[in-house]
Amino acid sequence: MAKLQSLDPNTPMFAQFKEKTGPIVLANTFVVPKERTEAFLALFRRQAEFMKAQPGFVSLQMHKGTADSQLLMNVAVWESTEALATAFGSPEFQRMAAEFSDDIVSYPHIFEQINV
């Protein structure tokens, strides 16, 4: 299973699930060894198909770091933290998450849009 790390050590993602807000953006940056990229993306695509079918899902994009980077970043929009937490906590999603190699590190964080 991939290692989950907090992007903001003062506000881990699971604490963010308690805040009832929305719409929200989940930005999840993954550090993926180059030799695992294709296997990671195949499993991620399965997870994405599952998530797209969940209530409250809005959109998803995956990005790859440039210049031979080992970083991949998922940006997913959800109607609410509640919808994301429900989908994330589902047994089917957790089974798929357990399939990721343990040398992958994930840095998920939930954001709200602000007007500037």
Short mmCIF file of C-alpha atoms in Angstrom, two decimals:
data_model
loop_
_atom_site.label_atom_id
_atom_site.label_comp_id
_atom_site.label_asym_id
_atom_site.label_seq_id
_atom_site.Cartn_x
_atom_site.Cartn_y
_atom_site.Cartn_z
CA MET A 1 0.00 0.00 0.00
CA ALA A 2 1.25 3.51 -0.80
CA LYS A 3 2.44 5.59 2.13
CA LEU A 4 0.11 8.51 2.93
CA GLN A 5 1.93 11.64 4.06
CA SER A 6 0.43 14.97 5.10
CA LEU A 7 1.25 17.87 2.82
CA ASP A 8 0.40 20.13 5.77
CA PRO A 9 1.47 18.36 8.99
CA ASN A 10 -0.91 20.57 10.99
CA THR A 11 -3.93 19.52 8.94
CA PRO A 12 -3.89 15.88 7.79
CA MET A 13 -6.41 14.86 5.15
CA PHE A 14 -8.44 12.71 7.53
CA ALA A 15 -8.93 15.75 9.79
CA GLN A 16 -10.07 17.68 6.72
CA PHE A 17 -12.86 15.13 6.14
CA LYS A 18 -14.51 16.45 9.32
CA GLU A 19 -15.02 19.89 7.80
CA LYS A 20 -18.37 19.96 6.04
CA THR A 21 -17.73 22.13 3.02
CA GLY A 22 -17.89 22.13 -0.72
CA PRO A 23 -17.26 22.22 -3.52
CA ILE A 24 -13.72 21.03 -2.83
CA VAL A 25 -10.61 20.08 -4.75
CA LEU A 26 -8.51 17.09 -3.78
CA ALA A 27 -4.93 17.61 -4.92
CA ASN A 28 -2.93 14.42 -4.46
CA THR A 29 0.75 14.41 -5.40
CA PHE A 30 2.38 11.00 -5.78
CA VAL A 31 6.07 10.16 -5.82
CA VAL A 32 6.26 7.12 -8.11
CA PRO A 33 9.51 5.31 -8.95
CA LYS A 34 9.98 5.40 -12.73
CA GLU A 35 9.86 1.63 -13.06
CA ARG A 36 6.41 1.62 -11.39
CA THR A 37 4.77 4.41 -13.40
CA GLU A 38 2.85 2.22 -15.87
CA ALA A 39 1.56 -0.15 -13.17
CA PHE A 40 0.62 2.83 -10.99
CA LEU A 41 -1.33 4.48 -13.81
CA ALA A 42 -3.16 1.25 -14.67
CA LEU A 43 -4.35 0.90 -11.08
CA PHE A 44 -5.10 4.61 -10.81
CA ARG A 45 -7.32 4.37 -13.91
CA ARG A 46 -9.32 1.61 -12.19
CA GLN A 47 -9.69 3.80 -9.10
CA ALA A 48 -10.69 6.78 -11.25
CA GLU A 49 -13.47 4.79 -12.95
CA PHE A 50 -14.79 3.81 -9.53
CA MET A 51 -14.65 7.39 -8.23
CA LYS A 52 -16.32 8.83 -11.34
CA ALA A 53 -19.38 6.69 -10.56
CA GLN A 54 -19.67 7.94 -6.97
CA PRO A 55 -22.26 10.52 -5.85
CA GLY A 56 -20.76 13.98 -5.58
CA PHE A 57 -17.91 13.40 -8.04
CA VAL A 58 -17.42 16.33 -10.46
CA SER A 59 -14.15 15.92 -12.39
CA LEU A 60 -10.64 14.50 -12.36
CA GLN A 61 -7.34 15.22 -14.10
CA MET A 62 -3.94 13.57 -13.75
CA HIS A 63 -0.74 15.52 -14.37
CA LYS A 64 2.88 14.39 -14.76
CA GLY A 65 5.90 16.36 -13.64
CA THR A 66 8.17 17.61 -16.39
CA ALA A 67 11.87 17.02 -16.98
CA ASP A 68 11.87 13.32 -16.09
CA SER A 69 10.18 13.96 -12.73
CA GLN A 70 8.86 11.07 -10.65
CA LEU A 71 5.83 13.14 -9.60
CA LEU A 72 2.25 12.59 -10.69
CA MET A 73 -0.58 14.81 -9.43
CA ASN A 74 -4.27 14.04 -9.37
CA VAL A 75 -6.65 17.00 -9.17
CA ALA A 76 -10.23 15.95 -8.45
CA VAL A 77 -13.25 18.17 -7.84
CA TRP A 78 -16.02 16.96 -5.52
CA GLU A 79 -19.31 18.52 -4.46
CA SER A 80 -18.36 18.17 -0.77
CA THR A 81 -15.89 16.72 1.69
CA GLU A 82 -18.67 14.37 2.78
CA ALA A 83 -19.00 12.90 -0.73
CA LEU A 84 -15.24 12.43 -1.03
CA ALA A 85 -14.95 10.87 2.44
CA THR A 86 -17.75 8.42 1.67
CA ALA A 87 -16.16 7.34 -1.63
CA PHE A 88 -12.66 7.18 -0.11
CA GLY A 89 -13.87 5.06 2.81
CA SER A 90 -15.73 2.53 0.67
CA PRO A 91 -14.43 -1.05 0.93
CA GLU A 92 -14.00 -1.29 -2.86
CA PHE A 93 -11.83 1.83 -3.02
CA GLN A 94 -9.80 0.68 0.00
CA ARG A 95 -9.15 -2.71 -1.65
CA MET A 96 -7.78 -0.96 -4.72
CA ALA A 97 -5.70 1.45 -2.61
CA ALA A 98 -4.10 -1.54 -0.88
CA GLU A 99 -2.79 -2.74 -4.26
CA PHE A 100 -0.38 0.20 -4.67
CA SER A 101 3.27 -0.62 -4.11
CA ASP A 102 4.65 0.44 -0.73
CA ASP A 103 7.45 2.45 -2.38
CA ILE A 104 4.90 5.00 -3.63
CA VAL A 105 4.28 8.06 -1.45
CA SER A 106 1.03 10.02 -1.60
CA TYR A 107 0.53 13.62 -0.40
CA PRO A 108 -3.25 14.30 -0.49
CA HIS A 109 -4.79 17.58 0.60
CA ILE A 110 -8.25 19.12 0.29
CA PHE A 111 -8.71 22.71 -0.88
CA GLU A 112 -11.55 25.18 -1.26
CA GLN A 113 -11.61 27.79 -3.99
CA ILE A 114 -11.15 31.38 -2.87
CA ASN A 115 -11.84 34.55 -4.81
CA VAL A 116 -8.82 36.72 -5.57
#
